[in-house]
Coordinates of N, CA and C in Angstrom, one line a residue:
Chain A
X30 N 0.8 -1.2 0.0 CA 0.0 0.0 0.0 C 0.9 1.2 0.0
X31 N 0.7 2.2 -0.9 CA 1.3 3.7 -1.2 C 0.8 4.5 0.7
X32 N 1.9 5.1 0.7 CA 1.6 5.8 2.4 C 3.1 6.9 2.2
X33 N 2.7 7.5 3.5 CA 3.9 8.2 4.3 C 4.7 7.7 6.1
X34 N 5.7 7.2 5.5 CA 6.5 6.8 6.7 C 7.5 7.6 7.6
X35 N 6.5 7.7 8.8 CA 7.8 8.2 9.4 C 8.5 7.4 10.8
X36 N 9.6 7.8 11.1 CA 10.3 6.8 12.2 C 11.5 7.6 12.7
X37 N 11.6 7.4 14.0 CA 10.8 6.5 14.8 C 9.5 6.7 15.2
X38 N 8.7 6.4 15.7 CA 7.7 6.9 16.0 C 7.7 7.8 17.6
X39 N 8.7 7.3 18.2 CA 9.1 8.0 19.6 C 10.9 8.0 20.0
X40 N 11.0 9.1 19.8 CA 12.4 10.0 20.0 C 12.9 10.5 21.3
X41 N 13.8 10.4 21.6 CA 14.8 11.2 23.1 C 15.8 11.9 22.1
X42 N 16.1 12.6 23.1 CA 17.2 13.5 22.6 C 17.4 13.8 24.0
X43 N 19.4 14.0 24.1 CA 19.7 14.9 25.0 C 20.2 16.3 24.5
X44 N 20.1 16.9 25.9 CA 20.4 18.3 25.4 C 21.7 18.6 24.4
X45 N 21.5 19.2 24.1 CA 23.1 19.7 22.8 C 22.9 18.7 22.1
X46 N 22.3 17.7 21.7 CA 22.4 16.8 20.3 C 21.2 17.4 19.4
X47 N 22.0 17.4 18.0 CA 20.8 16.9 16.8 C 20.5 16.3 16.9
X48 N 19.3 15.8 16.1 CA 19.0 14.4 16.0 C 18.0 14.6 14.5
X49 N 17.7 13.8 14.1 CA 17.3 13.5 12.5 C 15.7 12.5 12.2
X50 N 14.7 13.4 12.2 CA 13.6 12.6 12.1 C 13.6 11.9 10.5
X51 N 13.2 10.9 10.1 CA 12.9 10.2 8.8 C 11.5 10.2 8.6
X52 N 11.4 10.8 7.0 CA 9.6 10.8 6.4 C 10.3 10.2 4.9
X53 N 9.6 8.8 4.6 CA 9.7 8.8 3.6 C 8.4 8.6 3.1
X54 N 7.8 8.2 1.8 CA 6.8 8.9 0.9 C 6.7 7.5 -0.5
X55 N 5.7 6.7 -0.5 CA 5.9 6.1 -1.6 C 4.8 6.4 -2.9
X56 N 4.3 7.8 -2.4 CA 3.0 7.9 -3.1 C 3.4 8.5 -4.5
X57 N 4.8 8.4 -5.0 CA 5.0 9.6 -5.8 C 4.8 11.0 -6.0
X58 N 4.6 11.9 -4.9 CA 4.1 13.0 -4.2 C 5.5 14.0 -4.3
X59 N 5.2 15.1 -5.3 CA 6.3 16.4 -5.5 C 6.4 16.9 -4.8
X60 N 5.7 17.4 -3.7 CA 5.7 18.1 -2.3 C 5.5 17.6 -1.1
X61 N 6.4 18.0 -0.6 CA 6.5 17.3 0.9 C 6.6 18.3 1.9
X62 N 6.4 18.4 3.0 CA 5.9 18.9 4.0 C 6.3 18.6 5.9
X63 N 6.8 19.8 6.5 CA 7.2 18.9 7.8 C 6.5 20.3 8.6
X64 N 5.7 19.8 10.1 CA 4.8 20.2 10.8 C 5.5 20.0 12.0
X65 N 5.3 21.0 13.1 CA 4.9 20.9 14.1 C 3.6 20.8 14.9
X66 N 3.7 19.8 16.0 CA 2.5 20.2 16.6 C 2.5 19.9 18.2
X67 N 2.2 21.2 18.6 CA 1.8 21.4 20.2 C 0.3 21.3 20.6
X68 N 0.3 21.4 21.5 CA -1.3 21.0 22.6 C -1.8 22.7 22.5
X69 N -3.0 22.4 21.6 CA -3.4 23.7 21.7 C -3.2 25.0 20.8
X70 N -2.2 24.2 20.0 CA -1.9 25.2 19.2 C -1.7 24.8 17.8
X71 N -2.5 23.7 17.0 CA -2.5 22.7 16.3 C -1.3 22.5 15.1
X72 N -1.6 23.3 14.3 CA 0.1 22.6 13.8 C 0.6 23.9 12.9
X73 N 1.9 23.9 12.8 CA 2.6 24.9 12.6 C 3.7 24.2 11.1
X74 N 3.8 25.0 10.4 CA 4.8 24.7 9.3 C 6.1 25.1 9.5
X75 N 6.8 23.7 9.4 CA 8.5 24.0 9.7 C 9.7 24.3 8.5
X76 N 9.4 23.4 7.5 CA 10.1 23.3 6.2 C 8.9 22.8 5.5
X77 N 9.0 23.2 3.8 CA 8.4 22.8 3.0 C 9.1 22.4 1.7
X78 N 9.0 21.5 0.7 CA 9.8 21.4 -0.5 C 8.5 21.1 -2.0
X79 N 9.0 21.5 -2.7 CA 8.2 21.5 -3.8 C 8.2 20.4 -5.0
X80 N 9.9 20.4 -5.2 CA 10.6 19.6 -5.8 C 11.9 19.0 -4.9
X81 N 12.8 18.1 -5.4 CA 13.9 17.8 -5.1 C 14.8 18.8 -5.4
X82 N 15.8 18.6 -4.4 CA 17.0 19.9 -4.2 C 16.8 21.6 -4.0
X83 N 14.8 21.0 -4.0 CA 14.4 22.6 -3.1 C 13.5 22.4 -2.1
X84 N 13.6 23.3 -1.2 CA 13.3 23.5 0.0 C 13.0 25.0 0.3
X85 N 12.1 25.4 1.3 CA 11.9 26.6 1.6 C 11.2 26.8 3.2
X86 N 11.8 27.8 4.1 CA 11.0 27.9 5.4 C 9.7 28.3 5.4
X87 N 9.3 27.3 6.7 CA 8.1 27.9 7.1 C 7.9 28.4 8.0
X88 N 6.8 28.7 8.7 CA 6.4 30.1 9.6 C 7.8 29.9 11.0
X89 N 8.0 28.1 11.4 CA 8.9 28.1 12.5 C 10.2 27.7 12.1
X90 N 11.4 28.0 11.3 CA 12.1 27.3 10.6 C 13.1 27.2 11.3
X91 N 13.4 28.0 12.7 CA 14.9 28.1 13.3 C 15.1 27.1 14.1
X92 N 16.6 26.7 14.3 CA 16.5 25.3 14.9 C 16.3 24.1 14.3
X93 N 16.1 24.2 13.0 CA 15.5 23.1 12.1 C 16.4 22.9 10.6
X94 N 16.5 21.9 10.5 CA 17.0 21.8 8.8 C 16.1 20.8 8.2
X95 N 16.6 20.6 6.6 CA 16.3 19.8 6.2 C 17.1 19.6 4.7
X96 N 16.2 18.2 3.8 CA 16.9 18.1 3.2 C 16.2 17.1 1.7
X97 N 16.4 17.4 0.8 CA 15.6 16.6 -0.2 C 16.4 16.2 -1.3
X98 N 17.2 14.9 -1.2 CA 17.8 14.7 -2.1 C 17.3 13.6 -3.3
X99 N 16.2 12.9 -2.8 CA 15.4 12.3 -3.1 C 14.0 12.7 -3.1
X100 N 13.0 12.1 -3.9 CA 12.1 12.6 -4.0 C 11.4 12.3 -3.3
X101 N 11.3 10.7 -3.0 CA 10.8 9.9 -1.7 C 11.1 10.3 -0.5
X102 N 12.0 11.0 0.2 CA 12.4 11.2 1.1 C 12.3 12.9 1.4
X103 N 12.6 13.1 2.9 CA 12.5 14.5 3.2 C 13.1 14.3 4.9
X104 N 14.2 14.2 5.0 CA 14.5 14.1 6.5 C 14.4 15.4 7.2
X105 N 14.1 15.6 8.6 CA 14.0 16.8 9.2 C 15.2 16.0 10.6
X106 N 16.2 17.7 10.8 CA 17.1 17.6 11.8 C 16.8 18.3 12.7
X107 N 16.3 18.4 14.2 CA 16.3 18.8 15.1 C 17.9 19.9 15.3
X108 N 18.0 21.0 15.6 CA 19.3 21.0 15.9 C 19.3 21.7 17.3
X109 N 20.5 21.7 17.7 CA 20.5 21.8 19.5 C 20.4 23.6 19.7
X110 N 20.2 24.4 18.2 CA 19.4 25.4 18.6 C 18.0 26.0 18.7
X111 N 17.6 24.4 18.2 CA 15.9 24.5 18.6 C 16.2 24.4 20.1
X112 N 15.4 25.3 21.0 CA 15.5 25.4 22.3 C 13.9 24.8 22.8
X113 N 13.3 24.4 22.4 CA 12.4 23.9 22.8 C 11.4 23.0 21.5
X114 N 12.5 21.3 21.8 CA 12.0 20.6 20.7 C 10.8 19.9 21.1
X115 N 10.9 19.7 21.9 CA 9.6 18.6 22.4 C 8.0 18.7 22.0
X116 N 7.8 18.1 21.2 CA 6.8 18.3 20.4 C 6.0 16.5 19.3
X117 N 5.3 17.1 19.1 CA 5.0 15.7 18.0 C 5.2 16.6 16.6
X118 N 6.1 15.5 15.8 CA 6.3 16.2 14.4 C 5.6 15.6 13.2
X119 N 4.8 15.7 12.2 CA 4.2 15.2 11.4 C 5.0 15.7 9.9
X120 N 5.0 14.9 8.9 CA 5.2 14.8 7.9 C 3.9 15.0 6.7
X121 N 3.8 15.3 6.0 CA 2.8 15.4 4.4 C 3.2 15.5 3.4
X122 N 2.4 14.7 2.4 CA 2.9 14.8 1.0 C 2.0 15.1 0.2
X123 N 2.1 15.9 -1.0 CA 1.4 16.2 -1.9 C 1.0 16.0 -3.1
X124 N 0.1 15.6 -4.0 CA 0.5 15.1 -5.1 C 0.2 16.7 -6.0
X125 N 0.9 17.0 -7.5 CA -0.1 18.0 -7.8 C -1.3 18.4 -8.3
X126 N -1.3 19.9 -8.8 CA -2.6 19.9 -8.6 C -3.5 20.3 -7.5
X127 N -4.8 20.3 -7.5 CA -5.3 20.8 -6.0 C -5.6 19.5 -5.2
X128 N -4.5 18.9 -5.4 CA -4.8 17.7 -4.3 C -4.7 17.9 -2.4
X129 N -5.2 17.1 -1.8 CA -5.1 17.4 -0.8 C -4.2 16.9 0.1
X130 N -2.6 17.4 1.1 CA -2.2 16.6 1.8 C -2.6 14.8 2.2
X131 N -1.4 14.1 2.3 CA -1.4 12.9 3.2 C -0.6 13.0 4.1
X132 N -1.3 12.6 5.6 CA 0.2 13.0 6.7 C 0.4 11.6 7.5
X133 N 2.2 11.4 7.5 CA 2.6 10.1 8.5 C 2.2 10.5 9.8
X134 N 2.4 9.5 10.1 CA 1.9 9.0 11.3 C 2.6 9.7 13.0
X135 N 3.6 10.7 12.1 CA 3.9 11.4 13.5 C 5.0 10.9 14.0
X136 N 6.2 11.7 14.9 CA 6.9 10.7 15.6 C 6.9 12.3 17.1
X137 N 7.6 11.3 18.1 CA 7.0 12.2 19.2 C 8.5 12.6 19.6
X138 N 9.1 13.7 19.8 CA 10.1 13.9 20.1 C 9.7 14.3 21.7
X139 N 11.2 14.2 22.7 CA 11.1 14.1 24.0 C 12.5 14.5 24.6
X140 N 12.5 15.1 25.3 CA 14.4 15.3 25.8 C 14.5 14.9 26.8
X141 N 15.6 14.9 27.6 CA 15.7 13.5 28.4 C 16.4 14.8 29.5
Chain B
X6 N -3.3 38.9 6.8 CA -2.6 37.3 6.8 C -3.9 36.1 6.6
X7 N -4.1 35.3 5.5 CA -4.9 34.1 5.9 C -4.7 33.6 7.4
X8 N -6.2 32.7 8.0 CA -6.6 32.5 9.5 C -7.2 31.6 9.2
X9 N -7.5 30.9 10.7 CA -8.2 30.0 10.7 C -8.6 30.0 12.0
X10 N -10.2 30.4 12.7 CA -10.3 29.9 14.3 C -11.2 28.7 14.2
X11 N -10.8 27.8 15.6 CA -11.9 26.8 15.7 C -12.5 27.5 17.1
X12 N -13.3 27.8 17.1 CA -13.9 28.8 18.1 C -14.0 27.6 19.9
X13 N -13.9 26.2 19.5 CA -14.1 25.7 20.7 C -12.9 24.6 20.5
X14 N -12.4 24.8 21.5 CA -11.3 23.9 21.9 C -11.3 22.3 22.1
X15 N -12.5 22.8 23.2 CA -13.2 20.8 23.5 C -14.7 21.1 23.2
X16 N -14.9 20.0 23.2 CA -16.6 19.6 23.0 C -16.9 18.3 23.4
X17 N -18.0 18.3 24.5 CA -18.5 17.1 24.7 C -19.8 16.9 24.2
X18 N -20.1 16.1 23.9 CA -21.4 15.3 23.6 C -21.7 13.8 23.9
X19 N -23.0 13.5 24.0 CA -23.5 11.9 24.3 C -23.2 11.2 23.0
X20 N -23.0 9.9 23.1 CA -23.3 9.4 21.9 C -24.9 9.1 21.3
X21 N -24.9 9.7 20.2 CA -26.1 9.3 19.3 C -26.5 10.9 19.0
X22 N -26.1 11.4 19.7 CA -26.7 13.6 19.8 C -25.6 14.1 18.6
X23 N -26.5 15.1 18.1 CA -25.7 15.4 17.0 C -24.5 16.8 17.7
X24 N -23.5 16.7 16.3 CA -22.5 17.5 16.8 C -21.8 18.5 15.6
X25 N -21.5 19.9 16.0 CA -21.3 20.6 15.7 C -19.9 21.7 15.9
X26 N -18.8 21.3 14.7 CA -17.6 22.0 15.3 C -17.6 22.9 14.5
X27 N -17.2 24.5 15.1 CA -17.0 25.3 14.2 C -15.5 25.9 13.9
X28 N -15.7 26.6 12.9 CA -14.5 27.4 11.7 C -14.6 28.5 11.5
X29 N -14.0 29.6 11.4 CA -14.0 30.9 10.7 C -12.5 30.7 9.9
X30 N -13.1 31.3 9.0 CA -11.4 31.7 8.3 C -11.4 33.1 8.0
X31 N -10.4 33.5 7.5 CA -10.1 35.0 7.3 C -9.4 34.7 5.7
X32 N -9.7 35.8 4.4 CA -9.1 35.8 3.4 C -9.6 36.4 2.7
X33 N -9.0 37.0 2.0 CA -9.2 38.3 0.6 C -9.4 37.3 -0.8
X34 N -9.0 36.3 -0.7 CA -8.9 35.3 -2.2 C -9.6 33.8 -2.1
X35 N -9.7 33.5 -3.3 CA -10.9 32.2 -3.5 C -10.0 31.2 -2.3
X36 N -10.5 30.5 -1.9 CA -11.0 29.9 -0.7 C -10.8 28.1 -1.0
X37 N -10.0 27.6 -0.1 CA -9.9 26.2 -0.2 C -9.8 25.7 1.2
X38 N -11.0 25.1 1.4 CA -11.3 24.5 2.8 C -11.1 22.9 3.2
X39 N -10.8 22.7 4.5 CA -10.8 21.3 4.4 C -10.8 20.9 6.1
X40 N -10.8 19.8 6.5 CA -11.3 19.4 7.6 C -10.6 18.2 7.8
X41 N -10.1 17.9 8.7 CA -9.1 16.7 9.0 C -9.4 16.3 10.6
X42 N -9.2 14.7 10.8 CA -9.5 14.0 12.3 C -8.1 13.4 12.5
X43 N -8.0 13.6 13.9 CA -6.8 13.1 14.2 C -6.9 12.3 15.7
X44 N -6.7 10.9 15.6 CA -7.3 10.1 16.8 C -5.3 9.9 17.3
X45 N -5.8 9.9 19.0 CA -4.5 9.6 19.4 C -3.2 9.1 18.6
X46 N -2.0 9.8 19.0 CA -0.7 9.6 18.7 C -0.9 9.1 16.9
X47 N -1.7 9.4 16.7 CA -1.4 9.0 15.1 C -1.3 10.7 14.2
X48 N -1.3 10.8 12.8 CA -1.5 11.5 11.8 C -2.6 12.0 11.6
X49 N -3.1 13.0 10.7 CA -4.4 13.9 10.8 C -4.3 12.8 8.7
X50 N -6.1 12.8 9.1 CA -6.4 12.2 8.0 C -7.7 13.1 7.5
X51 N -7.6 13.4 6.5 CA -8.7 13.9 5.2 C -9.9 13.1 5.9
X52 N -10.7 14.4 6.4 CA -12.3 14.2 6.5 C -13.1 14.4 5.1
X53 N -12.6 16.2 4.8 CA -13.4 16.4 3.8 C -13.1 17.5 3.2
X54 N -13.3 17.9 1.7 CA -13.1 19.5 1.4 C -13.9 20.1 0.9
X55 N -13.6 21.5 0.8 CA -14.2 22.3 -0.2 C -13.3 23.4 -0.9
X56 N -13.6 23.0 -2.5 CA -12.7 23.3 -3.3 C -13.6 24.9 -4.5
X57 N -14.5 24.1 -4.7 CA -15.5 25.1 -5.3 C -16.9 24.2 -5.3
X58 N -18.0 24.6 -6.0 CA -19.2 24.0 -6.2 C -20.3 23.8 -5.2
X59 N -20.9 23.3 -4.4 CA -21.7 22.9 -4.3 C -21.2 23.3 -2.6
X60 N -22.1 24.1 -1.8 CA -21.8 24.6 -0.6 C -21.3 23.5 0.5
X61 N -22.6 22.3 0.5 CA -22.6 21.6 1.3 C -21.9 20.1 0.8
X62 N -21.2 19.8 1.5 CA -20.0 19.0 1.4 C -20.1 17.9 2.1
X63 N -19.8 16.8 1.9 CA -20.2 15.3 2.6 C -18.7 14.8 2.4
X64 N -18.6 14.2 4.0 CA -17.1 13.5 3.6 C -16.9 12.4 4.1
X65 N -16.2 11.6 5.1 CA -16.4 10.1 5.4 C -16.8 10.0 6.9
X66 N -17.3 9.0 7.0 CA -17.5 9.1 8.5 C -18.7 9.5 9.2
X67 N -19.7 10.3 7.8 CA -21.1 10.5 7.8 C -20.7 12.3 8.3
X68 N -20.1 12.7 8.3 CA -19.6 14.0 8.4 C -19.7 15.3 6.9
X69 N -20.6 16.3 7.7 CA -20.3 17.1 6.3 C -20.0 18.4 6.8
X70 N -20.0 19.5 6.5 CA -19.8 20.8 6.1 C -19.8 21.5 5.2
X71 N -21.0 22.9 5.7 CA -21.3 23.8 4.6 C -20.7 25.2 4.5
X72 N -20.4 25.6 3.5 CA -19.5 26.5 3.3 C -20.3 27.6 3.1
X73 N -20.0 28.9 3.9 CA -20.7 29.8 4.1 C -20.1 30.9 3.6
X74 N -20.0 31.7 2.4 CA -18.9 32.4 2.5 C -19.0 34.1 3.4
X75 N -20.6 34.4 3.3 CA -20.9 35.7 3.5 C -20.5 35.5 5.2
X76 N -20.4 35.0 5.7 CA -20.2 34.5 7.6 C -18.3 34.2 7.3
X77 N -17.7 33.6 6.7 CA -16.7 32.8 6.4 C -16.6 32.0 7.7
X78 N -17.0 31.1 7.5 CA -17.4 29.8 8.5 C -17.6 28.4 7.7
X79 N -17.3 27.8 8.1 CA -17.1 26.3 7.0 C -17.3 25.4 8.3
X80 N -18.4 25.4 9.1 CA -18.6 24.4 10.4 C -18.8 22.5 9.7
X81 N -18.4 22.0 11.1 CA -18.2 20.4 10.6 C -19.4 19.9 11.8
X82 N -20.3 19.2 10.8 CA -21.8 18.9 10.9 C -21.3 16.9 11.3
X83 N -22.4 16.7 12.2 CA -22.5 14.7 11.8 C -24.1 15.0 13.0
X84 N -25.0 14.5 12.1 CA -26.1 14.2 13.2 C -26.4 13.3 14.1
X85 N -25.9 12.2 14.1 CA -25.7 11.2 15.2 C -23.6 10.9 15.4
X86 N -23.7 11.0 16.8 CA -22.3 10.7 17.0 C -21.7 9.4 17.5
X87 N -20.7 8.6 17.1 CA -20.1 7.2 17.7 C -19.5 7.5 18.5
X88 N -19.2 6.6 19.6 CA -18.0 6.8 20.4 C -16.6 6.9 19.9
X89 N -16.6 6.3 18.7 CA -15.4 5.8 17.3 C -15.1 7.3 16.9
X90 N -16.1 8.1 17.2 CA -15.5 9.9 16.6 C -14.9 10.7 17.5
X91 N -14.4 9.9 18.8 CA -13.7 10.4 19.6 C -12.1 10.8 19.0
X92 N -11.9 12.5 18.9 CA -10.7 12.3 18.1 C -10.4 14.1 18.4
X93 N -9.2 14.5 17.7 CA -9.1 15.9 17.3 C -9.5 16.2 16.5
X94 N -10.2 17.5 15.9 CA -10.6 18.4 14.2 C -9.7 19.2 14.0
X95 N -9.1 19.0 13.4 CA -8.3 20.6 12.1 C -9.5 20.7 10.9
X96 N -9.6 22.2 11.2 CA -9.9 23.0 9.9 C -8.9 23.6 9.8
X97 N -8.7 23.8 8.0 CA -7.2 24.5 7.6 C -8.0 25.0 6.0
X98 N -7.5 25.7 6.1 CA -7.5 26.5 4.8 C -5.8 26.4 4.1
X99 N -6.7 26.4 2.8 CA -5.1 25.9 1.6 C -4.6 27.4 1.0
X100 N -3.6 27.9 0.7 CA -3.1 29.5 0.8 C -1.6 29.4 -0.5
X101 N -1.7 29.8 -0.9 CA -0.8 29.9 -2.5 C 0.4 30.9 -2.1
X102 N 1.9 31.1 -1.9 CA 2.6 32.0 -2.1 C 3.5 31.8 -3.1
X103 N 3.4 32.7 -3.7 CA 5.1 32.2 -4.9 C 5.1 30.9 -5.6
X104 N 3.6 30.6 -5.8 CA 3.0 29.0 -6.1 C 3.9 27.9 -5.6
X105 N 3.9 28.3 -4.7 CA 3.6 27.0 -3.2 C 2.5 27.3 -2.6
X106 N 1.9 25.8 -2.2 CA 0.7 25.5 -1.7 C 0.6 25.3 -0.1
X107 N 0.4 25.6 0.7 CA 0.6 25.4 2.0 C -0.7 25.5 2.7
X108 N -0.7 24.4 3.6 CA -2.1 24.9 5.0 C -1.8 25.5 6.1
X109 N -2.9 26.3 6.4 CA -2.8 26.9 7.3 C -4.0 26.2 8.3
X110 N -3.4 26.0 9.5 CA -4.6 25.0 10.4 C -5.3 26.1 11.7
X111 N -6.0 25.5 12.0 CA -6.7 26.3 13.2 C -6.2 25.4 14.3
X112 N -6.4 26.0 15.3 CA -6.1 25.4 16.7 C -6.2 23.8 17.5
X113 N -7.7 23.3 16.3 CA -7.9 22.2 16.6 C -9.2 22.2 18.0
X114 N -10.4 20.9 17.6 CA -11.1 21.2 18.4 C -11.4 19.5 18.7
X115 N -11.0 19.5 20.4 CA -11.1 17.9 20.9 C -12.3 17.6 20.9
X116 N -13.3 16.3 20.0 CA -14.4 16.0 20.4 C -14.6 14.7 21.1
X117 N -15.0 14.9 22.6 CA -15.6 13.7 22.9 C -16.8 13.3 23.1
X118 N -17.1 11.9 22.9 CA -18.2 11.9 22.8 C -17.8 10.6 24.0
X119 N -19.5 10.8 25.1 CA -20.1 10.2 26.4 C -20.9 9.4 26.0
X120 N -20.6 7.9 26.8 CA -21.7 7.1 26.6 C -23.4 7.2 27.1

């Protein structure tokens, strides 16, 4: 079955480390998408990509990379100047057209 | 700036009583609505949209929403409720910059439903 994968699904991190969430994507889907989301504050856009080897910020981008060197893929890096990672991060992909997002399954980041 | 409120945060209801989540959006340009559930620790999944055409909108789950534009309100309708719709709502509106496509979500509204 075509989906969006992400993993792990539950993350630690200690302080001062990056760390590197995985979204891959088997839907054939041009755009890809990485989300935050807090309690209450439902979900916020972190990085977006349209194509491969582009990428563009979204509304929360600091503290965050990414990277698309594949089309399938879209890794997001925590980095240790995000000061407050702890969150659940969601993934989406897009097909074109006015299609409508598909989002993985989330993985839950946690600091230790 | 494109918006999105879900004016209630939580909602309870009995099961079998109908229920009612609402939306405002904010926007100067044609309008792409949509509605997504999100049940514990998982991903937000496609309830339903509205793209153009026909106000009132039917999506899965026995769930619809009609699109109002003179109010700009896109509320998410089901007349009888399951315990199985116990979940989160996003309404999001879809917003174009520099032709990139992006959502914009609202806060999210917890529905539970009581046996």
């Amino acid at each position: 079955d075509g989906g969006i994968t992400q993993s792990p699904k539950y993350l630690f991190r200690k302080e001062g480390q990056n760390v590197t969430l995985s979204c891959e994507q088997n839907l054939n889907h041009d755009a890809m998408y990485w989300y935050r989301q807090d309690p209450g504050q439902g979900l916020r856009l972190i990085y977006y990509s349209q194509i491969v080897n582009d990428f563009q910020k979204g509304d929360i981008a600091e503290g965050y990379s990414v990277s698309r060197e594949k089309k399938e893929s879209f890794p997001l890096t925590v980095t240790s100047a995000q000061k407050n990672p702890t969150a659940f991060y969601l993934c989406a992909s897009r097909d074109r057209g006015g299609k409508p997002q598909h989002f993985g399954d989330g993985t839950r980041l946690s600091i230790l | 700036a494109q918006s999105v409120t879900q004016l209630d945060s939580q909602v309870p209801v009995f099961e079998e009583a109908p229920v009612e989540l609402r939306c405002n959006y904010s926007s100067s340009v044609s309008v792409y609505l949509f509605w997504y559930v999100q049940y514990p620790n998982q991903g937000l999944q496609l309830l339903l949209k509205y793209l153009s055409g026909s106000t009132l909108v039917k999506g899965i789950n026995g769930f619809e929403a009609e699109f109002n534009k003179s109010q700009t309100s896109f509320h998410l309708r089901k007349p009888s409720v399951h315990i199985s719709d116990t979940a989160e709502y996003f309404c999001a509106v879809r917003i174009s910059i520099q032709g990139a496509q992006k959502l914009v979500f609202g806060q999210g509204t917890r529905l539970t439903i009581n046996p």
